[in-house]
Amino acid sequence: MAKIDDIEDWLIGQALGSPDMAKMFAQMCERMRQCDVPIDRAMMAWSTLHPLIEAEVVVWESGAELQHDLIAHSEEETEDWLQSPVRAVLVNQEPRFRRRLTNSNAPQEFPLLTRLSATGYTDYLVLPTRFDLPVTNEDYPTSGIIVSWATRAENGFSDEALSAIEYIQKRLALAARATIESQISRTIAETYLGRNAGKKVLNGQIRHGDGETVDAVIYFSDMRQSTAIAEALGPDAYLAWLNTYFEATAGAILDNHGEVLDFIGDAVLGVFPLDGQGLKKAGAHAIQAADETRKRLIAINEDPSNVLPMQAGVALSVGSVMFGNIGVPNRLTFSVIGQTVHAAARIESLTKSAGSDVLMTEDVARLCGERARPVGSFELSGFTDPQPLFALE
């Protein structure tokens, strides 16, 4: 078929870049039609390694809007999926599946085939292309891409068209694999290091001592009575409890434009850099995160199924911190260090004795107006004189 090799060259170029998978697939389908491969509908699905997303599905149909769906781990399998030929191919580890939709003697054991036949489709093909990447769903033990192809051509797919589809799908799989691997690397870096830190590491800041000094608002939170709660609940229940606590604290940071840099036991270290937004905006986001933490803890404690109180202290401070790699050359972590961090930890330890669940330094308190209530002056690491602290009313 004319210029089918041009699609192969184009896919190689895609594999060398960082394409959007959905757009790449749609463009490839359009290019195949221009090469006289009679594709009228195509679907591509692939699994990925992500804490929230199990798989992605793209459906392209000539003349229709491109559909791109993300399937969460928590989503139940729909009836359409359970009765899908694509699922059957995955579960049964079949090399291919094809049905001629105009042949009255051909079985149409899947509802999708009946729907496609009723709308003028004449031929349907499913091809999996497997490659070695991590998978998270034990029901589908191999990774890769799986693509369905359908046509409205009167006589279905010719042998020449089928050869072109099989030829191009292998090249598509190479481009997809490169893109999925890149996505997995980015996901792992951002999941374990945070968005900005992960980006810095992927951009090459991986040497011992790489880093920079930045001005930031620090959010430091610690759970109260964690030792007693751990003993009361036992390991498994305490782990679930701890993750609920992190949803209230770390989740509040992320939802208010901050970044979680570390979990220190049951403490959370978050940062709101001033760069590009200034103290007023960064401080406002940090204060909103503290307020959101309070709301989430109240909701948790009002839940009748919660038998133990969940409480935390939060500290907000401002200053310069060193943002970079610490550790030994072959085992590093990307975090913030400096007196501002130490001061925040010390301030949090004072929340109980000061009678407030949120304490702030004077720089943050100025942003709160009448909500800031002075609670006294205290010795803080890195400061010669006692420093005034304020409660967030």
C-alpha positions in Angstrom: 0.0 0.0 0.0 1.2 3.5 -0.9 3.4 5.2 1.6 2.9 2.8 4.4 6.6 3.0 5.1 6.1 6.8 5.8 3.9 5.8 8.7 6.7 3.6 10.1 9.2 6.5 9.8 6.8 8.8 11.5 6.2 6.3 14.4 10.0 6.0 14.8 10.1 9.8 15.2 7.3 9.6 17.7 9.2 7.0 19.7 12.2 9.3 19.9 10.1 12.1 21.4 7.5 12.4 24.1 4.2 12.2 22.3 0.7 12.3 23.7 -0.4 8.7 23.3 -4.0 9.5 22.4 -3.1 12.1 19.8 -0.4 9.9 18.4 -2.9 7.0 17.9 -5.5 9.3 16.3 -2.9 10.7 13.9 -1.7 7.2 13.0 -5.2 6.1 12.2 -5.7 9.1 9.9 -2.4 8.4 8.2 -3.4 4.8 7.6 -6.6 5.9 6.0 -4.6 8.1 3.7 -2.6 5.0 2.7 -5.9 3.3 1.7 -6.1 1.1 4.8 -9.9 1.1 5.3 -10.0 1.8 9.1 -13.2 3.4 10.3 -12.9 2.7 14.0 -10.0 1.8 16.3 -9.4 1.4 20.0 -6.1 1.1 21.9 -5.7 0.2 25.5 -2.7 -0.1 27.7 -1.9 -0.6 31.4 0.5 1.6 33.3 2.2 1.8 36.6 0.5 4.5 38.5 -0.9 4.8 42.1 -4.3 5.9 40.9 -4.7 4.8 37.2 -4.8 1.1 36.2 -5.2 1.6 32.4 -5.9 4.1 29.6 -8.2 3.6 26.7 -8.4 5.6 23.5 -11.2 5.2 21.0 -10.9 6.8 17.5 -13.7 6.8 15.0 -13.6 8.5 11.6 -15.4 11.9 11.8 -16.0 11.6 15.6 -14.4 13.2 18.6 -11.5 11.3 20.1 -12.3 9.5 23.4 -9.6 9.1 26.0 -10.5 7.5 29.3 -8.5 6.8 32.4 -9.5 3.7 34.4 -8.8 4.0 38.1 -7.7 1.0 40.3 -10.8 1.4 42.4 -13.3 1.3 39.5 -15.4 -1.8 39.2 -15.3 -3.6 35.8 -18.4 -2.5 33.8 -20.8 -4.9 32.1 -19.5 -3.7 28.7 -16.0 -4.5 29.7 -16.9 -7.9 31.1 -18.6 -8.8 27.8 -15.9 -7.3 25.6 -13.9 -9.2 23.0 -10.8 -7.2 24.0 -11.1 -8.5 27.6 -11.6 -12.1 26.3 -8.4 -11.8 24.3 -6.5 -10.6 27.4 -7.9 -13.2 29.8 -7.5 -16.1 27.4 -4.1 -14.9 26.1 -5.2 -15.3 22.5 -2.9 -14.1 19.7 -5.8 -12.5 17.8 -9.6 -12.3 17.4 -11.5 -11.6 14.2 -15.2 -11.6 13.2 -16.7 -10.9 9.8 -19.8 -8.9 10.8 -21.7 -9.4 7.5 -21.4 -13.2 7.6 -24.7 -14.5 9.0 -23.0 -17.8 10.0 -20.3 -16.0 12.0 -20.9 -15.9 15.8 -21.5 -12.6 17.4 -21.0 -13.6 21.0 -20.2 -10.1 22.2 -22.7 -7.3 22.4 -20.2 -4.9 20.8 -20.1 -6.9 17.6 -23.9 -6.7 17.4 -23.8 -2.9 17.8 -21.0 -2.5 15.3 -22.8 -4.7 12.7 -26.0 -2.7 13.2 -24.2 0.6 12.4 -22.6 -0.7 9.2 -19.3 -2.2 10.2 -18.3 -5.3 8.3 -15.2 -6.6 9.9 -13.6 -6.5 13.4 -10.1 -7.5 14.5 -8.4 -7.5 17.9 -4.6 -7.7 18.1 -2.5 -7.7 21.3 1.2 -6.7 21.2 2.9 -7.7 24.3 6.1 -6.3 25.9 7.8 -6.6 29.2 6.7 -3.8 31.6 5.4 -3.9 35.2 1.7 -4.7 35.6 -0.6 -4.1 38.6 -3.6 -6.2 37.7 -3.1 -9.9 38.3 -6.1 -10.8 36.1 -4.1 -9.6 33.1 -0.6 -10.9 33.7 1.2 -9.4 30.6 1.7 -5.8 29.6 1.7 -4.2 26.3 -0.9 -2.6 24.0 -4.1 -4.2 22.7 -5.8 -2.7 19.6 -9.1 -3.3 17.9 -9.7 -2.4 14.3 -13.0 -2.1 12.5 -14.0 -1.2 9.0 -17.2 -0.4 7.0 -15.6 -1.5 3.7 -18.0 -3.7 1.8 -15.8 -6.8 1.8 -14.1 -6.1 5.2 -10.3 -6.1 5.5 -8.4 -7.5 2.6 -5.3 -9.6 3.1 -3.3 -6.6 2.1 -5.0 -4.4 4.7 -4.5 -7.0 7.4 -0.8 -7.2 6.6 -0.5 -3.4 6.8 -2.4 -3.3 10.1 -0.1 -6.0 11.6 3.0 -4.3 10.3 2.1 -0.9 11.6 0.9 -2.2 15.0 4.3 -3.6 15.8 5.8 -0.2 15.1 3.1 1.5 17.1 3.9 -0.8 20.0 7.6 0.4 19.9 6.5 4.0 20.1 4.0 3.2 22.8 6.5 1.3 24.9 9.0 4.2 24.8 6.2 6.6 25.8 4.8 4.3 28.6 8.3 3.8 30.0 8.8 7.5 30.1 5.4 8.0 31.8 6.3 5.3 34.4 9.7 7.0 35.1 8.0 10.3 35.6 5.2 8.8 37.7 7.7 7.0 40.0 9.8 10.1 40.4 6.9 12.4 41.2 5.2 9.8 43.5 8.2 9.2 45.6 9.9 12.6 45.4 7.2 15.1 44.7 6.3 17.0 41.5 9.1 19.6 41.4 11.8 17.4 43.0 10.9 14.5 40.6 11.2 16.9 37.6 14.6 18.1 38.8 15.9 14.5 39.2 14.6 13.5 35.7 16.3 16.6 34.3 19.7 15.3 35.6 20.1 16.6 39.2 21.0 13.2 40.5 24.5 13.8 41.9 25.4 14.0 45.6 25.1 17.7 46.6 23.1 18.9 43.6 20.6 21.4 44.8 19.7 25.1 45.3 18.7 27.5 48.0 15.1 28.7 47.8 12.8 30.8 49.9 9.7 29.0 50.9 6.8 28.6 53.4 7.3 25.3 55.3 4.3 23.3 56.4 5.2 20.7 59.2 2.6 18.5 60.7 2.8 15.7 63.3 0.2 13.3 64.6 -0.5 13.5 68.3 -0.5 10.3 70.5 0.7 8.2 67.6 2.5 5.7 69.8 -0.5 5.0 71.9 -2.8 4.7 68.8 -0.3 2.3 67.1 -0.4 0.1 70.2 -4.2 0.2 70.4 -4.8 -0.6 66.7 -2.1 -3.0 65.8 0.1 -2.9 62.7 -2.5 -3.4 59.9 -5.2 -1.1 61.3 -2.6 1.5 62.2 -1.2 1.6 58.6 -4.8 2.3 57.4 -5.1 4.9 60.1 -1.8 6.6 59.1 -2.9 6.8 55.5 -6.1 8.4 56.5 -4.1 10.9 58.5 -1.8 11.6 55.5 -4.9 12.3 53.3 -5.9 15.0 55.8 -2.4 16.6 55.9 -0.4 15.7 52.8 -3.6 15.7 50.8 -4.3 19.3 51.9 -0.9 20.4 50.9 -1.2 19.0 47.4 -4.7 20.3 46.9 -3.5 23.8 47.7 -0.5 24.0 45.3 2.1 22.8 47.7 4.5 19.9 47.5 5.0 17.1 49.9 8.7 16.4 50.3 8.9 13.9 53.0 7.0 11.6 55.4 9.1 11.4 58.6 7.3 8.6 60.6 3.9 10.1 61.1 5.1 13.7 60.4 4.6 15.5 57.1 7.0 18.0 55.5 5.5 20.2 52.9 6.9 23.2 51.0 5.3 26.2 49.2 8.2 27.9 47.3 8.1 31.7 47.0 9.7 31.6 43.5 7.3 32.9 40.9 4.5 33.7 43.3 5.9 35.7 46.3 5.3 35.4 50.0 1.7 36.6 49.9 0.5 33.9 47.5 2.7 31.1 48.9 1.7 32.0 52.4 -2.0 32.1 51.4 -1.8 28.6 50.0 0.0 27.3 53.1 -2.7 28.8 55.3 -5.4 27.3 53.2 -3.7 23.9 53.5 -3.7 24.3 57.3 -7.4 25.2 57.3 -8.2 22.3 55.0 -6.3 20.0 57.3 -8.5 21.1 60.2 -11.7 20.5 58.2 -10.6 17.0 57.1 -9.6 16.1 60.7 -13.0 17.3 61.9 -14.8 15.2 59.3 -12.8 12.1 60.3 -13.5 12.6 64.0 -17.2 13.1 63.3 -17.4 9.8 61.4 -19.3 7.3 63.7 -17.0 4.5 62.6 -14.0 6.3 64.0 -13.4 5.0 67.5 -10.2 7.0 68.3 -9.6 10.8 68.0 -7.3 11.9 65.2 -5.4 15.0 66.2 -2.4 16.8 64.7 -0.3 19.9 65.2 0.6 22.1 62.2 3.5 24.6 62.0 4.0 27.3 59.3 7.3 29.1 58.9 9.1 31.1 56.3 12.8 31.2 55.3 15.5 30.0 53.1 16.0 26.3 52.7 18.4 24.1 50.8 16.5 22.1 48.2 18.4 19.2 46.8 20.1 15.8 47.1 21.3 14.5 50.5 22.6 11.1 51.6 25.4 9.1 50.1 26.2 8.9 46.4 24.5 5.6 45.7 21.5 6.2 48.1 20.1 9.7 47.9 16.9 11.5 48.8 15.7 14.8 47.5 14.5 17.0 50.3 14.8 20.4 52.0 17.2 21.1 54.9 18.0 24.2 56.9 17.1 26.2 60.0 13.7 27.0 58.6 12.8 23.3 58.6 14.2 22.8 62.1 12.3 25.8 63.3 9.0 24.4 61.9 9.6 21.1 63.7 10.2 22.9 66.9 7.1 25.1 66.4 4.9 22.1 65.8 6.1 20.6 69.1 4.8 23.7 70.9 1.3 23.5 69.5 0.0 21.4 72.4 1.5 23.6 75.2 0.4 26.8 73.3 -3.2 25.5 73.2 -3.5 25.7 69.4 -3.4 23.1 66.6 -1.8 25.6 64.2 1.1 27.9 65.1 2.9 30.4 62.8 5.9 32.6 62.7 5.4 36.3 62.5 5.9 36.5 58.7 3.0 34.1 58.1 0.9 35.7 60.8 1.0 39.1 59.0 -0.9 37.4 56.1 -3.8 36.3 58.4 -5.0 39.7 59.7 -7.3 39.3 62.7 -7.1 35.5 62.6 -3.6 35.6 64.0 -3.5 35.5 67.9 -0.1 36.0 69.7 0.7 33.1 72.1 4.2 34.3 73.3 7.8 34.2 72.3 9.9 31.0 72.2 13.5 29.8 71.7 13.8 28.5 68.2 16.8 26.8 66.5 18.8 29.2 64.4 17.5 32.3 66.1 19.5 34.3 68.7 16.5 35.9 70.4 13.1 34.3 71.3 10.7 34.5 68.4 7.0 35.5 68.6 4.6 32.8 67.6 0.9 33.1 66.6 -2.1 30.8 66.6 -4.4 30.6 63.6 -7.9 31.3 64.8 
